[in-house]
Amino acid sequence: MPLDMIIGAQWGDEGKGRVTDLLAAQTDIVARFSGGDNAGHTVTVQGDIFKLHLIPSGIIHSSVTCIIGNGVVLNPAVLLREMAALAERGIDVSPNRLKISRNTHLITPAHIALDKAKEARRGNEAIGTTLRGIGPAYTDKTSRVGLRAELFANPEELADQIQAHIAEKNEVLTKIYGAEPLDADAVAADFAQFAQQLRDHLVDGPVYLDKALRNGRSVLAEGAQGTFLDLDHGTYPFVTSSAPTSGGVLVGLGVGPGMVGRILGVAKAFTSRVGGGPFPAELDGEMAERLRGSGDKPWDEYGTTTGRPRRVGWLDLVMLRHAARINGLTELFMTKLDILSGLNEIKVCNAYQLDGQTIDFYPSDIPSLSRCQPVYDTLPGWQEDIMTTRQLADLPQNAQNYIQFIADETGVPVTAVSVGPGRDQVIHL
Ligand code: GDP
Ligand code: IMO
Ligand code: MG
């Protein structure tokens, strides 16, 4: 069976969690391959809202096995809290159902303290990170000094490595950032507890997944973040420290490209971004407030992880074409079409004006991107509430035209649109 992928095609929060939940119904294994608890994935099941940060969204389906892959950075304290919250709601999070790849890197309190200190030091140039320790944990991984989940099976080695890690980070925290040092003994004691509770979840990720795929089981890779937060392909340095793109799936799970099936890009019917960095089609004023919502509805544009109001703008097809290119998207799933109901006209950014020239591609350098002005096409809107619509033919003609326009301009078929957060609020095309 193939490895299918769900990839954020914008700046995150496209609705990957809800799409994963939908596809998980026909999947055996759901895997996270990148990021950590910077992710916030919302799944709504018959009015019940689940907010997942580290555990794959497939966990809500009792028939699905979940795995946290090697590309993830894992904060064990957050994972255990998330497991406890799910268990309280009757969801089985035993080692049978939730596995952790042995070579997954760990986030410690020192990584979080460093993330905070570095962001504070950046002042006006702050990235606007989620302060979850993501960047410092990936920095340790690439510097080859990271701590891996395999240590959960070796308490003595874990204690030694935590002591050395905290001692080294305390030097940086106190001498470079003037921050408070951490108590190495306390951190070591906490991690000894975490190890006891999590060691039975450890597996050899690539071997486990290879065997599953060869035995005919299906695997779904659940993206976190989005294409334009990718360390290489995003709006560097206003990005995260991992590869949320399709290439990241292969590295982050240890599965070969021959196994890949569908590469499904998830995009909102407009654009949102949380944190700093360029955003060519960004809106402010009344239309921004209209798209963001006032915060009274669960799906309004406020961060699942940090609660920050998200920046919003019209749909940017220059970005979607770039996402299609980089990820090799085979299809698009468009979410939140319902939010556009009631507008007389809808704008779509289809090119940029850069230094007097019109370009239809996404410049990879920030200085150019920051000078890009959006060039809009204007499409007629629709007034009808579409949240109860379930068939393409029942959508207002202008909504159908909007979907077709996106497919035509990106060259990627739109295979589904969602018109509300609920499991059933989906139109398959
Ligand atoms: P993720 O990080 O990509 O999983 O997305 P988030 O969960 O952070 O943000 C998406 C938000 O939009 C969540 O509150 C979802 O419940 C909500 N949502 C997803 N699809 C739809 C949709 O079609 N319509 C509406 N109104 N809300 C949606
Ligand atoms: P999901 O999976 C939206 C953003 C942060 C910041 C930048 C770097 O829910 O789509 P980090 O803490 O990763 O070092 O922050 O990346 N960011 C996200 N934005 N959705 C996410 O995840 C994000 N994860 C990180 O806001 O701008
Ligand atoms: Mg999110």
Coordinates of C-alpha atoms and ligand atoms in Angstrom, one line a residue:
M1 CA 0.0 0.0 0.0
P2 CA 1.2 3.5 -0.6
L3 CA 2.4 6.3 1.6
D4 CA 0.0 9.3 1.1
M5 CA 1.0 12.8 2.3
I6 CA -1.0 15.7 3.6
I7 CA 1.0 18.9 3.1
G8 CA 0.3 22.5 4.2
A9 CA 0.4 24.5 1.0
Q10 CA 0.6 28.0 2.7
W11 CA 1.9 29.2 6.1
G12 CA 0.4 26.5 8.3
D13 CA -3.1 26.2 9.8
E14 CA -4.6 25.3 6.5
G15 CA -6.8 22.6 8.1
K16 CA -4.3 19.7 7.9
G17 CA -5.7 18.2 11.1
R18 CA -9.3 18.0 9.9
V19 CA -8.2 16.5 6.5
T20 CA -6.0 13.9 8.3
D21 CA -9.0 13.0 10.4
L22 CA -11.1 12.6 7.3
L23 CA -8.6 10.4 5.4
A24 CA -7.6 8.5 8.5
A25 CA -10.9 6.6 8.3
Q26 CA -9.5 4.6 5.4
T27 CA -5.9 4.5 6.7
D28 CA -4.0 2.0 8.9
I29 CA -1.2 4.2 10.2
V30 CA -0.9 8.0 10.6
A31 CA 2.6 9.5 11.0
R32 CA 3.9 12.9 12.0
F33 CA 7.2 13.5 10.2
S34 CA 8.3 17.1 11.1
G35 CA 7.9 19.9 13.6
G36 CA 6.8 19.4 17.2
D37 CA 4.3 21.0 19.5
N38 CA 4.5 24.2 17.6
A39 CA 1.8 22.6 15.5
G40 CA -1.8 22.9 16.6
H41 CA -4.3 20.7 14.7
T42 CA -8.0 21.0 15.3
V43 CA -10.4 18.2 14.6
T44 CA -14.1 18.6 15.1
V45 CA -16.2 15.4 15.6
Q46 CA -19.9 15.9 16.1
G47 CA -19.3 19.2 17.9
D48 CA -16.5 17.8 20.0
I49 CA -13.2 19.7 19.5
F50 CA -9.8 18.0 19.7
K51 CA -6.7 20.2 19.6
L52 CA -3.6 18.1 18.9
H53 CA 0.0 19.3 19.0
L54 CA 2.2 16.2 18.9
I55 CA 0.0 13.2 18.6
P56 CA -1.1 12.4 15.0
S57 CA -4.7 13.4 14.3
G58 CA -5.4 9.8 13.3
I59 CA -5.6 8.9 17.0
I60 CA -9.3 9.8 17.1
H61 CA -10.1 6.8 14.9
S62 CA -9.8 3.7 17.1
S63 CA -8.6 1.5 14.2
V64 CA -5.6 3.7 13.4
T65 CA -2.1 3.3 14.7
C66 CA 0.0 6.5 15.1
I67 CA 3.7 7.1 15.0
I68 CA 5.8 10.1 15.8
G69 CA 8.6 9.9 13.2
N70 CA 12.3 10.7 13.5
G71 CA 11.8 14.1 11.8
V72 CA 9.8 15.4 14.7
V73 CA 11.2 17.2 17.8
L74 CA 9.4 15.8 20.8
N75 CA 8.8 17.5 24.1
P76 CA 8.0 14.5 26.4
A77 CA 6.2 16.6 29.0
V78 CA 3.8 18.0 26.4
L79 CA 3.3 14.5 24.9
L80 CA 2.4 13.0 28.3
R81 CA 0.0 15.8 29.0
E82 CA -1.6 15.4 25.5
M83 CA -1.8 11.6 26.1
A84 CA -3.5 12.1 29.5
A85 CA -6.0 14.6 28.0
L86 CA -7.0 12.1 25.3
A87 CA -7.1 9.2 27.7
E88 CA -9.6 11.2 29.8
R89 CA -11.8 11.4 26.8
G90 CA -11.7 7.7 26.3
I91 CA -9.1 7.5 23.6
D92 CA -6.6 4.7 23.8
V93 CA -3.0 6.0 23.7
S94 CA -1.3 2.8 24.8
P95 CA 1.9 1.7 23.1
N96 CA -0.2 -0.5 20.9
R97 CA -1.6 2.6 19.2
L98 CA 1.0 5.3 19.7
K99 CA 4.6 4.7 18.7
I100 CA 7.6 6.9 18.9
S101 CA 10.6 6.4 16.5
R102 CA 13.7 5.7 18.5
N103 CA 15.7 8.4 16.6
T104 CA 13.3 11.2 17.3
H105 CA 15.0 14.2 18.9
L106 CA 13.9 15.5 22.3
I107 CA 13.0 19.0 23.4
T108 CA 14.2 19.9 26.9
P109 CA 13.5 23.0 29.1
A110 CA 16.9 24.3 28.0
H111 CA 15.7 24.5 24.4
I112 CA 12.6 26.4 25.4
A113 CA 14.6 28.8 27.6
L114 CA 16.9 29.4 24.6
D115 CA 14.1 29.9 22.2
K116 CA 12.7 32.6 24.6
A117 CA 16.1 34.2 25.1
K118 CA 16.9 34.4 21.4
E119 CA 13.5 35.8 20.5
A120 CA 13.8 38.5 23.2
R121 CA 17.3 39.3 21.9
R122 CA 16.0 39.7 18.4
G123 CA 13.7 42.5 19.5
N124 CA 11.9 44.1 16.5
E125 CA 13.4 41.4 14.2
A126 CA 11.8 38.6 16.2
I127 CA 10.6 35.6 14.1
G128 CA 7.5 35.3 16.3
T129 CA 8.2 31.7 17.1
T130 CA 5.8 29.6 19.2
L131 CA 8.5 29.6 22.0
R132 CA 8.3 25.8 22.1
G133 CA 12.0 25.2 21.8
I134 CA 11.7 24.1 18.2
G135 CA 14.7 26.0 16.7
P136 CA 17.2 25.2 19.4
A137 CA 16.2 21.5 19.4
Y138 CA 16.8 21.2 15.6
T139 CA 20.0 23.3 16.0
D140 CA 21.3 20.6 18.5
K141 CA 20.2 17.9 16.0
T142 CA 22.2 19.4 13.2
S143 CA 25.1 20.2 15.5
R144 CA 25.1 16.5 16.4
V145 CA 24.7 17.1 20.1
G146 CA 20.9 16.3 20.4
L147 CA 19.2 13.9 22.7
R148 CA 17.2 11.2 21.1
A149 CA 14.2 9.2 22.3
E150 CA 16.3 6.0 22.3
L151 CA 17.7 7.3 25.6
F152 CA 14.4 6.4 27.2
A153 CA 15.5 2.8 27.1
N154 CA 18.8 3.6 28.9
P155 CA 18.2 5.5 32.1
E156 CA 21.8 5.9 33.2
E157 CA 22.9 7.3 29.8
L158 CA 19.9 9.5 29.8
A159 CA 20.8 11.0 33.2
D160 CA 24.4 11.6 32.1
Q161 CA 23.4 13.2 28.8
I162 CA 20.8 15.5 30.5
Q163 CA 23.3 16.7 33.0
A164 CA 25.9 17.5 30.4
H165 CA 23.2 19.1 28.1
I166 CA 21.9 21.4 30.9
A167 CA 25.4 22.3 32.1
E168 CA 26.3 23.4 28.5
K169 CA 23.1 25.3 27.9
N170 CA 23.3 27.0 31.3
E171 CA 26.6 28.5 30.2
V172 CA 25.0 29.9 27.1
L173 CA 21.9 31.0 28.9
T174 CA 23.7 32.9 31.7
K175 CA 26.8 34.1 29.9
I176 CA 25.3 35.1 26.6
Y177 CA 21.7 35.9 27.4
G178 CA 21.9 36.9 31.0
A179 CA 19.1 34.4 31.7
E180 CA 18.5 32.2 34.8
P181 CA 20.3 28.8 34.8
L182 CA 18.2 25.6 34.9
D183 CA 18.4 23.0 37.7
A184 CA 20.0 20.0 36.0
D185 CA 19.0 17.6 38.8
A186 CA 15.4 18.6 38.5
V187 CA 15.4 18.2 34.7
A188 CA 17.1 14.8 35.0
A189 CA 14.6 13.7 37.5
D190 CA 11.7 14.7 35.3
F191 CA 13.3 13.0 32.3
A192 CA 13.8 9.8 34.3
Q193 CA 10.0 9.8 34.9
F194 CA 9.2 10.6 31.2
A195 CA 11.5 7.7 30.2
Q196 CA 9.6 5.3 32.4
Q197 CA 6.3 6.3 31.0
L198 CA 7.3 6.5 27.3
R199 CA 9.9 3.7 26.7
D200 CA 7.4 1.1 25.8
H201 CA 6.3 3.3 22.9
L202 CA 9.7 3.2 21.2
V203 CA 10.0 1.5 17.8
D204 CA 12.5 1.5 15.0
G205 CA 10.4 3.8 12.8
P206 CA 11.8 3.1 9.3
V207 CA 11.7 -0.7 9.9
Y208 CA 8.2 -0.5 11.4
L209 CA 6.8 1.5 8.5
D210 CA 8.6 -0.5 5.8
K211 CA 7.1 -3.7 7.2
A212 CA 3.7 -2.2 7.4
L213 CA 3.8 -0.9 3.8
R214 CA 5.0 -4.3 2.5
N215 CA 2.3 -6.1 4.4
G216 CA -0.3 -4.0 2.5
R217 CA -1.0 -1.5 5.3
S218 CA -1.6 2.2 4.3
V219 CA 0.3 5.0 5.8
L220 CA -0.7 8.7 5.9
A221 CA 1.9 11.3 6.6
E222 CA 0.3 14.2 8.5
G223 CA 2.1 17.5 7.7
A224 CA 2.7 20.1 10.3
Q225 CA 3.4 23.8 9.5
G226 CA 3.3 24.6 5.8
T227 CA 5.4 24.9 2.6
F228 CA 6.2 28.6 3.2
L229 CA 7.5 27.8 6.7
D230 CA 10.0 25.3 5.2
L231 CA 13.6 25.9 6.3
D232 CA 14.8 25.9 2.7
H233 CA 11.8 26.9 0.7
G234 CA 9.9 29.2 3.0
T235 CA 10.4 32.9 3.7
Y236 CA 13.7 32.5 5.4
P237 CA 14.5 33.5 8.2
F238 CA 10.8 33.8 9.1
V239 CA 10.4 30.0 8.9
T240 CA 10.4 27.0 11.2
S241 CA 13.5 24.8 11.6
S242 CA 12.3 21.7 9.7
A243 CA 11.0 20.6 6.3
P244 CA 7.2 20.5 6.3
T245 CA 7.3 19.7 2.5
S246 CA 7.0 16.4 0.7
G247 CA 10.8 15.9 0.7
G248 CA 10.6 16.2 4.5
V249 CA 8.2 13.2 4.7
L250 CA 10.8 10.8 3.3
V251 CA 13.6 12.0 5.5
G252 CA 11.3 12.5 8.5
L253 CA 9.9 9.0 8.4
G254 CA 12.7 7.0 6.7
V255 CA 10.6 5.8 3.8
G256 CA 11.7 5.6 0.2
P257 CA 10.1 7.6 -2.6
G258 CA 9.0 4.5 -4.4
M259 CA 6.2 4.1 -1.8
V260 CA 4.7 7.5 -2.4
G261 CA 1.0 7.7 -3.6
R262 CA -1.1 10.8 -3.3
I263 CA 0.5 14.2 -2.3
L264 CA -2.4 16.2 -1.1
G265 CA -1.9 19.9 -0.6
V266 CA -4.2 21.6 1.9
A267 CA -5.0 25.3 1.3
K268 CA -7.4 27.7 2.8
A269 CA -9.7 29.5 0.4
F270 CA -7.9 32.6 1.6
T271 CA -4.4 33.0 3.2
S272 CA -3.3 33.3 6.8
R273 CA 0.0 33.6 8.6
V274 CA 1.0 33.8 12.3
G275 CA 4.3 35.3 13.2
G276 CA 6.6 37.7 11.4
G277 CA 7.8 37.8 7.7
P278 CA 6.6 39.0 4.3
F279 CA 3.0 38.3 3.1
P280 CA 2.4 39.9 -0.3
A281 CA -1.4 39.5 -0.4
E282 CA -1.9 40.6 3.3
L283 CA -5.0 42.6 4.1
D284 CA -5.7 45.0 6.9
G285 CA -8.8 46.9 7.9
E286 CA -12.4 45.8 7.5
M287 CA -11.8 42.9 5.0
A288 CA -9.1 41.5 7.3
E289 CA -11.4 41.5 10.2
R290 CA -14.1 39.9 8.1
L291 CA -11.8 37.0 7.1
R292 CA -10.2 36.6 10.5
G293 CA -13.5 36.7 12.5
S294 CA -13.9 38.3 15.9
G295 CA -12.9 35.2 17.8
D296 CA -16.4 34.1 18.8
K297 CA -16.4 31.0 16.5
P298 CA -14.0 28.1 17.2
W299 CA -12.7 28.4 13.6
D300 CA -11.9 32.1 13.7
E301 CA -8.3 32.9 12.8
Y302 CA -6.6 32.8 16.2
G303 CA -3.6 30.4 16.7
T304 CA -4.4 26.9 18.1
T305 CA -1.1 26.8 19.9
T306 CA -0.5 30.4 20.9
G307 CA -3.9 32.1 20.6
R308 CA -2.3 34.9 18.6
P309 CA -4.5 36.6 16.0
R310 CA -3.5 35.4 12.5
R311 CA -2.6 37.8 9.8
V312 CA -4.9 37.2 6.8
G313 CA -5.1 38.0 3.1
W314 CA -6.7 36.9 -0.2
L315 CA -5.8 33.6 -1.7
D316 CA -2.4 33.8 -3.3
L317 CA -2.1 31.5 -6.4
V318 CA 1.6 32.5 -6.9
M319 CA 2.2 30.7 -3.6
L320 CA 0.0 27.7 -4.5
R321 CA 1.8 27.2 -7.8
H322 CA 5.1 27.3 -5.9
A323 CA 3.8 24.8 -3.4
A324 CA 2.6 22.5 -6.2
R325 CA 6.1 22.7 -7.8
I326 CA 8.1 22.1 -4.6
N327 CA 5.9 19.3 -3.2
G328 CA 4.8 17.7 -6.5
L329 CA 1.2 18.1 -5.4
T330 CA -1.1 15.6 -7.0
E331 CA -4.3 17.3 -5.7
L332 CA -5.6 20.2 -3.6
F333 CA -8.0 20.1 -0.7
M334 CA -9.5 23.5 -0.2
T335 CA -10.7 24.4 3.3
K336 CA -12.9 27.2 4.7
L337 CA -14.7 28.0 1.5
D338 CA -17.7 28.9 3.7
I339 CA -15.8 31.9 5.1
L340 CA -16.1 33.6 1.7
S341 CA -19.9 33.4 1.6
G342 CA -21.6 36.8 1.6
L343 CA -18.9 38.8 -0.2
N344 CA -19.9 40.6 -3.4
E345 CA -16.5 40.0 -5.0
I346 CA -13.5 37.9 -4.1
K347 CA -9.9 38.8 -5.1
V348 CA -7.3 36.3 -5.9
C349 CA -3.6 37.2 -6.2
N350 CA -2.4 35.7 -9.4
A351 CA 0.9 37.5 -10.0
Y352 CA 3.3 40.0 -8.3
Q353 CA 4.5 43.4 -9.4
L354 CA 8.2 43.5 -8.7
D355 CA 10.3 46.6 -9.6
G356 CA 7.9 47.5 -12.4
Q357 CA 7.7 44.0 -13.9
T358 CA 4.9 41.5 -13.5
I359 CA 6.1 38.1 -12.4
D360 CA 4.1 34.9 -11.9
F361 CA 6.6 33.0 -9.7
Y362 CA 7.6 33.2 -6.1
P363 CA 10.9 34.9 -5.5
S364 CA 13.1 33.0 -3.1
D365 CA 14.9 35.9 -1.5
I366 CA 13.3 38.0 1.1
P367 CA 14.4 41.5 -0.2
S368 CA 12.6 40.7 -3.6
L369 CA 9.6 39.2 -1.9
S370 CA 9.2 42.1 0.4
R371 CA 9.0 44.5 -2.6
C372 CA 6.4 42.4 -4.3
Q373 CA 2.9 44.0 -4.7
P374 CA 0.0 41.7 -5.4
V375 CA -1.7 41.7 -8.8
Y376 CA -5.3 40.6 -8.3
D377 CA -8.0 39.0 -10.4
T378 CA -11.5 39.8 -9.2
L379 CA -14.2 37.1 -9.2
P380 CA -17.8 37.5 -8.4
G381 CA -18.9 36.2 -4.9
W382 CA -22.0 34.5 -3.7
Q383 CA -24.4 35.3 -0.9
E384 CA -25.8 31.9 0.1
D385 CA -24.7 30.1 3.3
I386 CA -22.9 26.9 2.0
M387 CA -22.2 25.2 5.3
T388 CA -24.9 22.6 4.7
T389 CA -24.0 22.0 1.1
R390 CA -22.6 18.5 0.3
Q391 CA -22.6 18.3 -3.5
L392 CA -20.7 20.4 -6.0
A393 CA -23.8 20.9 -8.1
D394 CA -25.6 22.5 -5.1
L395 CA -22.9 25.1 -4.6
P396 CA -23.7 28.6 -6.0
Q397 CA -22.4 28.8 -9.5
N398 CA -19.9 31.5 -8.5
A399 CA -18.4 29.2 -5.8
Q400 CA -18.0 26.5 -8.4
N401 CA -16.3 29.0 -10.7
Y402 CA -14.0 30.0 -7.8
I403 CA -12.9 26.4 -7.3
Q404 CA -12.5 25.8 -11.1
F405 CA -10.4 29.0 -11.4
I406 CA -8.0 27.8 -8.7
A407 CA -7.6 24.4 -10.4
D408 CA -7.0 26.0 -13.8
E409 CA -4.5 28.6 -12.5
T410 CA -2.5 26.1 -10.4
G411 CA -2.7 23.2 -12.8
V412 CA -3.6 21.0 -9.8
P413 CA -7.1 19.4 -9.5
V414 CA -9.1 20.4 -6.5
T415 CA -10.5 17.1 -5.3
A416 CA -12.4 18.3 -2.2
V417 CA -13.5 21.5 -0.5
S418 CA -14.7 21.9 3.1
V419 CA -17.5 24.2 4.1
G420 CA -17.3 23.9 7.9
P421 CA -15.0 22.2 10.5
G422 CA -17.2 19.1 11.0
R423 CA -16.3 15.7 9.6
D424 CA -19.2 15.7 7.3
Q425 CA -18.9 19.3 6.0
V426 CA -17.0 18.3 3.0
I427 CA -17.7 18.3 -0.8
H428 CA -15.8 15.6 -2.8
L429 CA -15.3 16.7 -6.4
Ligands
GDP1 P1 -3.9 22.9 10.9 O1 -2.9 23.4 11.8 O2 -3.6 22.9 9.4 O3 -4.5 21.5 11.3 O4 -5.2 23.9 11.0 P2 -5.7 24.5 12.4 O5 -6.5 23.4 13.1 O6 -4.7 25.2 13.2 O7 -6.7 25.7 11.9 C1 -7.7 25.4 11.0 C2 -9.0 25.9 11.7 O8 -10.1 26.0 10.8 C3 -9.5 25.0 12.8 O9 -10.2 25.7 13.8 C4 -10.5 24.1 12.0 O10 -11.5 23.5 12.9 C5 -11.1 25.1 11.1 N1 -11.6 24.6 9.8 C6 -11.0 23.6 9.0 N2 -11.7 23.5 7.9 C7 -12.8 24.4 8.0 C8 -13.8 24.8 7.1 O11 -14.0 24.3 6.0 N3 -14.6 25.8 7.5 C9 -14.5 26.4 8.7 N4 -15.4 27.3 9.0 N5 -13.5 26.0 9.6 C10 -12.7 25.1 9.2
IMO2 P1 0.4 24.0 12.2 O1 0.9 22.6 12.1 C1 1.2 28.2 11.8 C2 5.3 29.6 12.7 C3 5.5 30.5 14.0 C4 6.6 31.3 13.5 C5 7.5 30.3 12.8 C6 8.6 29.7 13.6 O2 -0.6 24.2 13.2 O3 0.1 24.5 10.8 P2 8.7 27.9 15.5 O4 8.1 27.9 16.9 O5 8.4 26.8 14.6 O6 10.2 28.1 15.6 O7 8.1 29.2 14.8 O8 6.6 29.3 12.3 N1 4.6 28.3 13.0 C7 3.4 28.0 12.6 N2 2.4 28.8 12.0 N3 1.0 27.0 12.0 C8 1.9 26.1 12.6 O9 1.7 24.8 12.7 C9 3.2 26.7 12.9 N4 4.3 26.2 13.5 C10 5.2 27.2 13.5 O10 4.3 31.2 14.2 O11 6.2 32.3 12.6
MG3 MG -2.6 24.8 13.3

